[in-house]
Coordinates of N, CA and C in Angstrom, one line a residue:
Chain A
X4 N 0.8 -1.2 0.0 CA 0.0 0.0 0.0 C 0.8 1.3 0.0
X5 N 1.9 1.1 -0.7 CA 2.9 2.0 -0.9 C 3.0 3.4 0.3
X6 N 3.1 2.6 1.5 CA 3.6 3.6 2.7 C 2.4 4.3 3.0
X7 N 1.6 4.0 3.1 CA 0.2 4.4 3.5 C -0.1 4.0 4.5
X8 N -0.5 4.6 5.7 CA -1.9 3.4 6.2 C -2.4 4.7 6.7
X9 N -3.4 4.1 7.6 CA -5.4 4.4 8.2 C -4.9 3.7 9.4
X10 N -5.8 4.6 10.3 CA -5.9 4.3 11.3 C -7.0 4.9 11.7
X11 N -8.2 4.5 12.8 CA -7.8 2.6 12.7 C -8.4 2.1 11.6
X12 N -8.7 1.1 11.7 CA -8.7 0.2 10.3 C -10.7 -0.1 10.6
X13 N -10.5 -0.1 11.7 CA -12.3 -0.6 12.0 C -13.0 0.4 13.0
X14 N -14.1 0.9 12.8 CA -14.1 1.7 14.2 C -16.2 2.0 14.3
X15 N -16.6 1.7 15.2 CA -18.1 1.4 15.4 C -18.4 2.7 16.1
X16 N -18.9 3.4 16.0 CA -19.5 5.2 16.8 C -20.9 5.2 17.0
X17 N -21.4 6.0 17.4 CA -22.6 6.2 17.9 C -23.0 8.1 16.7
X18 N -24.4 7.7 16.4 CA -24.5 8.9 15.9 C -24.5 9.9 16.9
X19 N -24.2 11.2 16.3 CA -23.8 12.6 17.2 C -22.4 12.6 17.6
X20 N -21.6 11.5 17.8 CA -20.5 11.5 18.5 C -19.2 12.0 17.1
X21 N -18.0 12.6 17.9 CA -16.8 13.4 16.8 C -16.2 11.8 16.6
X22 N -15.7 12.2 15.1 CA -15.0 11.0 14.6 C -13.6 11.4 14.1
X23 N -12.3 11.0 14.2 CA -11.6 12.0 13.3 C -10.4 10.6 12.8
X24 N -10.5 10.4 11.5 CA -9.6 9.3 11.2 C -7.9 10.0 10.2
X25 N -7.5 9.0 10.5 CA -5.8 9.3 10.7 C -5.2 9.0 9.3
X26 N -4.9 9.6 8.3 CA -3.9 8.9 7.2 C -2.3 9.3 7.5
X27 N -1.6 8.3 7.3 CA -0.3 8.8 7.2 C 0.7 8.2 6.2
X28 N 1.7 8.6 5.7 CA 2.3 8.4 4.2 C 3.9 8.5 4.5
X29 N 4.5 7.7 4.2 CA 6.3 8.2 4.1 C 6.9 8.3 3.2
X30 N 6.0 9.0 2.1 CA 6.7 8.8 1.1 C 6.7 10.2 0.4
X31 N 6.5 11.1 1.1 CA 6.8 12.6 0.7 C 6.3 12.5 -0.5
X32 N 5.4 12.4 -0.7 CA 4.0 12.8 -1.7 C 3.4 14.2 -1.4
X33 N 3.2 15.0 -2.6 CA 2.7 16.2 -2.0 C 1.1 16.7 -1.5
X34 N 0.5 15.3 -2.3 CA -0.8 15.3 -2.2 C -1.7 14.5 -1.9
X35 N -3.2 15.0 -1.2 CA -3.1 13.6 -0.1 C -5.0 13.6 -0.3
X36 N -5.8 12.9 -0.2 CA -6.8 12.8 -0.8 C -7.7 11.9 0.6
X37 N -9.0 12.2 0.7 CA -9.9 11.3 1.1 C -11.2 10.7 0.6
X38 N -11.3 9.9 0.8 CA -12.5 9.6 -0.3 C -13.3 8.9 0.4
X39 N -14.6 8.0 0.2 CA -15.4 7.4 0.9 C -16.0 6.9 -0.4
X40 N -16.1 5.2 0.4 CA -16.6 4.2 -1.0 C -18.0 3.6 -0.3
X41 N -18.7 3.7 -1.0 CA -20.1 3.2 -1.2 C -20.8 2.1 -2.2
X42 N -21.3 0.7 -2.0 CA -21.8 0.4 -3.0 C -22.9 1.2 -3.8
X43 N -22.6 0.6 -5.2 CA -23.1 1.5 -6.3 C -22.8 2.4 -6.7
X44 N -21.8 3.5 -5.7 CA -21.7 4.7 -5.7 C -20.4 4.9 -6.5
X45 N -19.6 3.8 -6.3 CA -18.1 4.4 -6.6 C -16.9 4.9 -5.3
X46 N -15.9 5.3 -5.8 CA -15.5 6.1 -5.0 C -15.4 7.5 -5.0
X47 N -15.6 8.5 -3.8 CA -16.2 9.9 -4.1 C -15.4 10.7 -3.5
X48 N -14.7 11.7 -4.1 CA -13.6 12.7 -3.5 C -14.7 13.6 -2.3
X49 N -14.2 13.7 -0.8 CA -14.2 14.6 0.5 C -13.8 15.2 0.4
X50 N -12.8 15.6 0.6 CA -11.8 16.8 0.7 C -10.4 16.4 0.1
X51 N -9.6 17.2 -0.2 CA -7.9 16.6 -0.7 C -7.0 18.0 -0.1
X52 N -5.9 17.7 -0.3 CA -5.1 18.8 0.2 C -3.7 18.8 -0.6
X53 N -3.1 20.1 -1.5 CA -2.5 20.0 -2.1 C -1.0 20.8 -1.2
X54 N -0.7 20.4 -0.2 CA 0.0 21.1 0.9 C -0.1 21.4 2.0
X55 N 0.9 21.5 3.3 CA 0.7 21.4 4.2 C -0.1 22.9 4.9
X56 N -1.4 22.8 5.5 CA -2.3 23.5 5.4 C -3.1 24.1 4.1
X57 N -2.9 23.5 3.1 CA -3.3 23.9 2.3 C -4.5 22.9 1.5
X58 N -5.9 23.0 1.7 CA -6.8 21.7 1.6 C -8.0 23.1 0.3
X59 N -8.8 21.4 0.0 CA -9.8 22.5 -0.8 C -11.0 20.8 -0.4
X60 N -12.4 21.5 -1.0 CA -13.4 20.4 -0.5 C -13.8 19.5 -2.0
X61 N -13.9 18.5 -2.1 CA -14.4 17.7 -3.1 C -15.6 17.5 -3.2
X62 N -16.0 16.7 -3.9 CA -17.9 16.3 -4.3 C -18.5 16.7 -3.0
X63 N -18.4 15.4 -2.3 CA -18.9 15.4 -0.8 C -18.6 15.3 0.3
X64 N -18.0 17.1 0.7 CA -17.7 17.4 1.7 C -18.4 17.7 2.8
X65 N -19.6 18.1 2.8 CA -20.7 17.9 3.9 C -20.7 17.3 5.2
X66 N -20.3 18.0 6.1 CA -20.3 17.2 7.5 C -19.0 16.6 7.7
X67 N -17.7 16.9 7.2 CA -16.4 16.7 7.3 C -15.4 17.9 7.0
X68 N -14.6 17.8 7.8 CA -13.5 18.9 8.1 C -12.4 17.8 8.0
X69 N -10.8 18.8 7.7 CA -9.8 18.2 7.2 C -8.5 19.1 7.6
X70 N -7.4 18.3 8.3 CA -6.3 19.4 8.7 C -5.2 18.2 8.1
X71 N -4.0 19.1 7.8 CA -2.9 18.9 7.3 C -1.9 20.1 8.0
X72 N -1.2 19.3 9.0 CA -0.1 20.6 9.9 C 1.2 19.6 9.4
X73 N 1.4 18.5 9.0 CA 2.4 18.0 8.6 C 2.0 17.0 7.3
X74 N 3.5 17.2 6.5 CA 3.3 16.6 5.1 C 2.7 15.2 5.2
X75 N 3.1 14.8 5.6 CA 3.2 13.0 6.3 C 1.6 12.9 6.7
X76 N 1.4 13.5 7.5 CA -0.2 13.7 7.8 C -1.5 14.4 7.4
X77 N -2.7 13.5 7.6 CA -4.1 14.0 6.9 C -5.1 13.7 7.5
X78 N -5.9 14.6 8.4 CA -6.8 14.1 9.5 C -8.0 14.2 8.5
X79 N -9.1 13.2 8.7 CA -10.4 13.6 8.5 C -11.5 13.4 9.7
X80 N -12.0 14.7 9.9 CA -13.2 14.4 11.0 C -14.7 14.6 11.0
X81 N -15.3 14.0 11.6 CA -16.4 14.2 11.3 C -16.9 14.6 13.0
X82 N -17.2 16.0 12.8 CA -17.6 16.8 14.1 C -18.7 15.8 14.9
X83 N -19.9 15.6 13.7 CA -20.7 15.1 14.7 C -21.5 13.5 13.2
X84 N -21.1 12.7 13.9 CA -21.2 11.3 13.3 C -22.5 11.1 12.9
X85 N -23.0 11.0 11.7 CA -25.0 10.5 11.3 C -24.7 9.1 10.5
X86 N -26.0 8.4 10.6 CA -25.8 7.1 10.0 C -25.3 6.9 8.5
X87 N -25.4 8.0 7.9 CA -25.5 8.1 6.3 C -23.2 8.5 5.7
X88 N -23.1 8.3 7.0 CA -21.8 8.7 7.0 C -20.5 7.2 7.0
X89 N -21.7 6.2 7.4 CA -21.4 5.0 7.6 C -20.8 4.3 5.9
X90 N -19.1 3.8 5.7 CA -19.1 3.7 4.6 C -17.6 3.4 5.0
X91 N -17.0 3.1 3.8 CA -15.1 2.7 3.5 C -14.6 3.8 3.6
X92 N -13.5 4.4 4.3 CA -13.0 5.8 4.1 C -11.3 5.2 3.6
X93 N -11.0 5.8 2.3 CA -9.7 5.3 1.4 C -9.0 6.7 1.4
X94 N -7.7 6.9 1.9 CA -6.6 8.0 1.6 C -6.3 7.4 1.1
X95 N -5.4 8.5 0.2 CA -5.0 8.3 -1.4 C -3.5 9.4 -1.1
X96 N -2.9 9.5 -1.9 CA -1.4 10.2 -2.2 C -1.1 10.0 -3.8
X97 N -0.6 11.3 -3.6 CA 0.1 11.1 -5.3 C 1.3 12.8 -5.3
X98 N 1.7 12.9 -6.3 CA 3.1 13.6 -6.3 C 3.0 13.9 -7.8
X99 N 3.6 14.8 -7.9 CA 3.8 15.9 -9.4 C 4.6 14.7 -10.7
X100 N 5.3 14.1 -9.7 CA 6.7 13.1 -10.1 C 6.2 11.8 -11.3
X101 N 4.6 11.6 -11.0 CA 3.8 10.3 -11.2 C 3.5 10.7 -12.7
X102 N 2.6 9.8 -13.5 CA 1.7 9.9 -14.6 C 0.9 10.9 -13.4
X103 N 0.1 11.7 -14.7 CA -0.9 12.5 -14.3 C -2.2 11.7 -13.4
X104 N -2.3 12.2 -12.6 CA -3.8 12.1 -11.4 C -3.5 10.6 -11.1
X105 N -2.4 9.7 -11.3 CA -2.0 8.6 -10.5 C -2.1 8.7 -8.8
X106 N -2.6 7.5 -8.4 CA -3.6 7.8 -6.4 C -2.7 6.5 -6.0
X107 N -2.3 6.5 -5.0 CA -1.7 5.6 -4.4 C -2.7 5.6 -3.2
X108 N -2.9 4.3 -2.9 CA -4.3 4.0 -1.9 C -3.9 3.6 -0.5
X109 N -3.7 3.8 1.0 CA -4.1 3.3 1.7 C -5.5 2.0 1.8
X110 N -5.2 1.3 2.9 CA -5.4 -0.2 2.8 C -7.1 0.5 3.4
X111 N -8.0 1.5 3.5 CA -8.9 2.0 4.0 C -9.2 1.5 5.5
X112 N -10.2 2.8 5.8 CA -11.0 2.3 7.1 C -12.8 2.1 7.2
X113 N -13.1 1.4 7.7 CA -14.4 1.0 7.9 C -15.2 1.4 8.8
X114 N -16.4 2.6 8.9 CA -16.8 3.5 9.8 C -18.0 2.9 9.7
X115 N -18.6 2.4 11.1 CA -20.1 1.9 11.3 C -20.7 2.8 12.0
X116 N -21.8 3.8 11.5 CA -21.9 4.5 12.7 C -23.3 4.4 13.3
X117 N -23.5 4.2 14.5 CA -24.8 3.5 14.8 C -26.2 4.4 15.3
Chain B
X16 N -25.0 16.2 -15.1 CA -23.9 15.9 -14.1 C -22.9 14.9 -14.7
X17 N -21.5 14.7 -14.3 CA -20.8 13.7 -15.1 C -21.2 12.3 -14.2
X18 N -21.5 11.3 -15.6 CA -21.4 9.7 -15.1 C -20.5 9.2 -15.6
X19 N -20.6 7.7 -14.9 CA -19.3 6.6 -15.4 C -20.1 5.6 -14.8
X20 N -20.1 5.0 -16.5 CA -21.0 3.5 -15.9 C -20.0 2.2 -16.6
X21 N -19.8 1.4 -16.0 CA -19.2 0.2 -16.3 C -20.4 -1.2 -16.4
X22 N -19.8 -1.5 -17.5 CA -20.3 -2.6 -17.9 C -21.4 -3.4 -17.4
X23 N -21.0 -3.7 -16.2 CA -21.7 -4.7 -15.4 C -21.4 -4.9 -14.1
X24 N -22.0 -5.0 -12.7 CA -21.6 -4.9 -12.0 C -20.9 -6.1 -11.6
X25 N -20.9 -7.3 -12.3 CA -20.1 -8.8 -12.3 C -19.9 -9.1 -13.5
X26 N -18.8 -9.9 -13.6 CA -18.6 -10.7 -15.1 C -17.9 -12.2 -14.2
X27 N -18.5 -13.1 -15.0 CA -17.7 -14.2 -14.8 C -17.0 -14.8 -16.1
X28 N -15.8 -15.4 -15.6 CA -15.4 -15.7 -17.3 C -15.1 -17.1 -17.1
X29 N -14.5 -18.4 -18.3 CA -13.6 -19.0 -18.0 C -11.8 -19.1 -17.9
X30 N -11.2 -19.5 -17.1 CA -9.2 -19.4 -17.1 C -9.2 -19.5 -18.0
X31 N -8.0 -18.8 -18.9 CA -7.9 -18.8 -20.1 C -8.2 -18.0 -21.6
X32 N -9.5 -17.3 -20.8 CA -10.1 -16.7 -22.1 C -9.7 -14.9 -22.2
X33 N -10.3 -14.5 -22.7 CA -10.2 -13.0 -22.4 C -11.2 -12.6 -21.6
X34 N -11.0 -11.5 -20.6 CA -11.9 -10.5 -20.1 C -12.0 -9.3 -20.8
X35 N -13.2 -8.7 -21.5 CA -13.3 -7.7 -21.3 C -14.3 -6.8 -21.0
X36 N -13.7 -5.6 -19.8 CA -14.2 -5.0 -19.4 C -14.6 -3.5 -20.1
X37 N -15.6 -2.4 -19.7 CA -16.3 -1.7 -20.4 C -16.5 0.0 -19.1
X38 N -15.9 1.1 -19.9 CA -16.2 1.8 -18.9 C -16.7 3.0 -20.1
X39 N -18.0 3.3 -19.7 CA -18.8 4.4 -20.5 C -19.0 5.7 -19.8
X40 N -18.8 6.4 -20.7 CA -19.0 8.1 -19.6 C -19.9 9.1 -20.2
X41 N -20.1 10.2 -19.7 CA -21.3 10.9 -20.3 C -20.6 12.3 -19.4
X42 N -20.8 13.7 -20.3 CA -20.8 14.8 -19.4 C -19.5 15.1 -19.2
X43 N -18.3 14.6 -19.8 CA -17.2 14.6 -19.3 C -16.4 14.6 -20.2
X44 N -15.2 15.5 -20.6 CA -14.1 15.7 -21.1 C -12.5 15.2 -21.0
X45 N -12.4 14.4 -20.8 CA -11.3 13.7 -19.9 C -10.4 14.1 -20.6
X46 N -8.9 14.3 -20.0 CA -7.6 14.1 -20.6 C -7.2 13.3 -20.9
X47 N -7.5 12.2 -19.8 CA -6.8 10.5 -19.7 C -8.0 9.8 -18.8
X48 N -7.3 8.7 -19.2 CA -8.6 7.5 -18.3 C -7.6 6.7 -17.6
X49 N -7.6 6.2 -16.1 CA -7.0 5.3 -15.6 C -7.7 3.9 -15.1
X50 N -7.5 2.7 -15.4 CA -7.9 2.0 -14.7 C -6.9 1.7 -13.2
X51 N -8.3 0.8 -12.6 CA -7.2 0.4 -10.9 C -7.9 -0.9 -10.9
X52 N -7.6 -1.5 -10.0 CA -7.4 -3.0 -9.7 C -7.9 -2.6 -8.0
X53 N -9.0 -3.6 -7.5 CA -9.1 -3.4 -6.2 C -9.7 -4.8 -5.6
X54 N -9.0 -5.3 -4.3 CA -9.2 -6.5 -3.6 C -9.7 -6.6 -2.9
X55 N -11.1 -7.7 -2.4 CA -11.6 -7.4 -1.2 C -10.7 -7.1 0.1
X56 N -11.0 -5.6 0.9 CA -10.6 -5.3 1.8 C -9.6 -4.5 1.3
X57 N -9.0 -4.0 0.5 CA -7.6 -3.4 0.6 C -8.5 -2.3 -0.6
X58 N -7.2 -1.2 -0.5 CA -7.8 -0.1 -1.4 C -7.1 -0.2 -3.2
X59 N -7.6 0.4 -4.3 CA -7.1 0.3 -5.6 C -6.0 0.7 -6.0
X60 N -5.5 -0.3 -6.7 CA -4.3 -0.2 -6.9 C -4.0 -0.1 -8.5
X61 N -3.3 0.8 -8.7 CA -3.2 1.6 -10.3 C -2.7 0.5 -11.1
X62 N -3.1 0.5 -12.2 CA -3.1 -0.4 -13.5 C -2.4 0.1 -14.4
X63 N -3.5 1.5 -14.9 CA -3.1 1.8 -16.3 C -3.7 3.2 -16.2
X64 N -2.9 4.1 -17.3 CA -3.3 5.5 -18.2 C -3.6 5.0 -19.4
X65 N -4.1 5.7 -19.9 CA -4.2 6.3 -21.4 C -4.8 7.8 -21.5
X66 N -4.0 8.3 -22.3 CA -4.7 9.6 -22.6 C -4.9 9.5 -24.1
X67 N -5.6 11.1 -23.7 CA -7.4 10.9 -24.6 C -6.3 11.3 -26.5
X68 N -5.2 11.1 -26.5 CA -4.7 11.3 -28.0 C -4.1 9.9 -28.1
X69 N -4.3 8.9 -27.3 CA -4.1 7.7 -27.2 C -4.8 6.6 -27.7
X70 N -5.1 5.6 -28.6 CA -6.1 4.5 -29.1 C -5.9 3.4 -28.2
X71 N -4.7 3.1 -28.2 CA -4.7 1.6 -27.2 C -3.0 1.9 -26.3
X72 N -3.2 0.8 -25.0 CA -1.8 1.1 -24.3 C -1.8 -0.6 -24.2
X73 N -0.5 -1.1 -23.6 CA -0.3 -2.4 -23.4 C 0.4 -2.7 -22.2
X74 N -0.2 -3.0 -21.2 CA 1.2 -3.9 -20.5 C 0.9 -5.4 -20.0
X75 N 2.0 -6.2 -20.3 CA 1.6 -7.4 -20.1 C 0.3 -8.0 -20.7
X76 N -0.3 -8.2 -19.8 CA -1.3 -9.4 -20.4 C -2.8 -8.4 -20.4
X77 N -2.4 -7.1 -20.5 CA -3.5 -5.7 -20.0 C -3.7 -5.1 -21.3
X78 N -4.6 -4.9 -21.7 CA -4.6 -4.1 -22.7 C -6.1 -3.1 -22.5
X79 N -6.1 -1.7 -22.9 CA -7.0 -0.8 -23.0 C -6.6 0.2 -24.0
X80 N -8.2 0.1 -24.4 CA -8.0 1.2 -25.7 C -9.6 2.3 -25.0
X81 N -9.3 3.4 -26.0 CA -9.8 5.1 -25.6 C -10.7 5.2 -27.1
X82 N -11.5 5.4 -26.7 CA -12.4 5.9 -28.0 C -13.2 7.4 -27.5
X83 N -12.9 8.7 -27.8 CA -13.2 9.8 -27.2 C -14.5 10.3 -27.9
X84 N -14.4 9.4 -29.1 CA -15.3 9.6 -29.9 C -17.2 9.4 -29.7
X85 N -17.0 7.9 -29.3 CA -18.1 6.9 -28.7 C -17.9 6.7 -26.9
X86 N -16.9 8.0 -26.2 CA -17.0 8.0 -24.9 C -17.1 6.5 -23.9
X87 N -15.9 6.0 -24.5 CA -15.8 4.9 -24.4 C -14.6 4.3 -24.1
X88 N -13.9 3.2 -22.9 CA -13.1 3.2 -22.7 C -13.6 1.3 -22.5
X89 N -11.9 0.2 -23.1 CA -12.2 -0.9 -23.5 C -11.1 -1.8 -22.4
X90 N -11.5 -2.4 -21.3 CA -10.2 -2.9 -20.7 C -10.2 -4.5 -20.5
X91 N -8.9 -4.6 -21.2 CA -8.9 -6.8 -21.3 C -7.6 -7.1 -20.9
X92 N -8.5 -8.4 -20.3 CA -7.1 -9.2 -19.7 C -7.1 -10.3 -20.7
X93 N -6.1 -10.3 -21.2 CA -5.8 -12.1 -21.9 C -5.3 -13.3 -21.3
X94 N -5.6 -14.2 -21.8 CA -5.4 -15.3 -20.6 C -5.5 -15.1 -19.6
X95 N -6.4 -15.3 -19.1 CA -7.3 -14.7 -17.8 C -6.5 -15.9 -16.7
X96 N -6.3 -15.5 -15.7 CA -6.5 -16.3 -14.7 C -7.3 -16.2 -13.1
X97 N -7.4 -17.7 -12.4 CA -8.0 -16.8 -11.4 C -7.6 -16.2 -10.1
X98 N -6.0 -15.8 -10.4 CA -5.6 -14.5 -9.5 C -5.7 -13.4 -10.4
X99 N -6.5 -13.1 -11.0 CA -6.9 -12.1 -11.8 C -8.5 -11.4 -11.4
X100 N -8.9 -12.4 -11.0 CA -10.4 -12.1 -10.0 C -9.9 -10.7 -8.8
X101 N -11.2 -9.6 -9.8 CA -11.2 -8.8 -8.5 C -12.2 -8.0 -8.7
X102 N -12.3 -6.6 -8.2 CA -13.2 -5.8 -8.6 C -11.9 -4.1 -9.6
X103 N -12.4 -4.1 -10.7 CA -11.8 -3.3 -11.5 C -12.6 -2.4 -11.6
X104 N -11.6 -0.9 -11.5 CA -12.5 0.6 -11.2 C -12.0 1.6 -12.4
X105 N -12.6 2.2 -13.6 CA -12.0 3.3 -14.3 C -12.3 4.3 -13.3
X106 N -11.6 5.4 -14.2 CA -11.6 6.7 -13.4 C -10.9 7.7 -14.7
X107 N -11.6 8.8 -14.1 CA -11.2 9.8 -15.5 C -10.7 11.2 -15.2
X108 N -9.9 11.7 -15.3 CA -9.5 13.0 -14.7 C -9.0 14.0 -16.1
X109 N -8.9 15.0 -15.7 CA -8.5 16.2 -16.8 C -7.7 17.1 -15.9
X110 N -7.3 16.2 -15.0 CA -5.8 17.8 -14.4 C -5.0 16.7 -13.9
X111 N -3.8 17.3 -13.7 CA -2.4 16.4 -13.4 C -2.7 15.7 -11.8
X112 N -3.4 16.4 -11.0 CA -3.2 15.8 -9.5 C -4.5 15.4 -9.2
X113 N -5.6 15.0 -9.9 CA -6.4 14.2 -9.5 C -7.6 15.2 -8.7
X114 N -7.6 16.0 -8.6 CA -8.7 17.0 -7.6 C -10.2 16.8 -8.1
X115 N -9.9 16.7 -9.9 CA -11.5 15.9 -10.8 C -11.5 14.9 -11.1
X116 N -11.1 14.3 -10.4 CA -11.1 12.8 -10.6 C -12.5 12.2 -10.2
X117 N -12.9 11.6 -11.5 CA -14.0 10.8 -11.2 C -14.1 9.4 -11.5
X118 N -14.2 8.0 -10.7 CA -13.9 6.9 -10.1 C -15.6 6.5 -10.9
X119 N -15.1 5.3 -11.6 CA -16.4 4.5 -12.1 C -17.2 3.8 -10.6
X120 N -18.0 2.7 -10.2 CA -18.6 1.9 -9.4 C -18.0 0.7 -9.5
X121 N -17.4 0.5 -10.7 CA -16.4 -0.8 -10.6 C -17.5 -2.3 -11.5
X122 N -16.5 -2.5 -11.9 CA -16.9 -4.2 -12.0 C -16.4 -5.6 -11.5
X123 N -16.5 -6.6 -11.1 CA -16.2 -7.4 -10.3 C -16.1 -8.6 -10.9
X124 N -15.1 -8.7 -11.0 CA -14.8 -9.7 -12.7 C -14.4 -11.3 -11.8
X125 N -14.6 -12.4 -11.5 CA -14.2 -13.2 -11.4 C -13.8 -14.8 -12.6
X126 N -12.6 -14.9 -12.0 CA -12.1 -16.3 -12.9 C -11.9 -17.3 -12.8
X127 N -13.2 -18.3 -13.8 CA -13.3 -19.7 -13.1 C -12.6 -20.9 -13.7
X128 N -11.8 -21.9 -12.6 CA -10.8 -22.5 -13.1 C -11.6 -23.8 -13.9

């Protein structure tokens, strides 16, 4: 998973409750992505960040916020947890260096929210 | 709005034969098309480009071709096998770092021995 991971990998919430999941990367990639997979749906860009503090929002960013204070790191949170939020959450990385819009994937995390 | 519809949400094939898979779009100008490869439980993992001044690319036993014309994107495996079973995702973007990137639903190709 080319220096990727999520943390944690599995994690069960209660609606209303703050969620905030963890990507981290060692591979000095400049760009860092979240997404969230759904059957039928595909996978659907959240937020991305093309530098450290430097983020912009994707398709469906609704109900998630996003910090980046180190290159290595990509927090996604979800202030307050609803069941519709329940789904695969996949960071992604990619770098200027690659084929164009090439994603190197973290192994995802799995949010059940109850 | 832009779509991406693939083929079929399963294909089964027999070892041996060819797969091929089908990724259709609508609404959308792409640069390049990528496919990815994705395993139960783990996230996708890049395959292939082609850009859109591109007809066909090759690697190994992979081949996809670009028709920008009939919005249409063509991806086969030859000699299929069944560590080849997985779920395969296009995706289409028109800037270098992926920010429009749009991710088909996938098809879920398995191979039977």
């Amino acid at each position: 998973d080319a220096g990727i991971t999520q943390s944690p990998r599995h994690k069960v919430t209660e609606t209303g409750t703050p969620v905030t999941l963890r990507c981290h990367q060692t591979e000095n990639h400049r760009y860092m992505y979240w997404y969230r997979q759904d059957p039928g749906h595909g996978l659907r860009l959240i937020h991305y960040s093309y530098g450290v503090k430097d983020t912009d929002k994707g398709e469906v960013s609704d109900g998630y916020s996003v910090s980046r204070s180190k290159t290595e790191d990509f927090l996604l949170t979800l202030e307050s947890a609803t069941s519709s939020q329940t789904s695969v959450y996949f960071c992604a990385i990619s770098d200027p260096g690659d084929p164009p819009g090439t994603q190197y994937f973290g192994p995802g995390t799995r949010l059940t929210v109850l | 709005s832009q779509k991406i519809e693939q083929n079929s949400e399963a294909l089964n094939i027999q070892e041996g034969k060819t797969a091929t898979l089908t990724c259709n779009y609508t609404n959308y100008s792409p640069a390049y098309l990528q496919w990815y490869r994705q395993d139960p439980g783990r996230g996708p993992v890049f395959l292939l480009l082609i850009r859109e001044n591109e007809k066909e690319k090759r690697k190994e036993r992979l081949k996809v071709t670009f028709d920008t014309t009939l919005k249409q994107s063509l991806f086969h495996i030859t000699a299929s096998q069944p560590a080849d079973s997985a779920t395969y995702l296009c995706a289409l973007g028109s800037d270098n770092y992926g920010q429009n990137f749009v991710f088909g639903p996938g098809t879920r190709l398995s191979v039977l021995p």
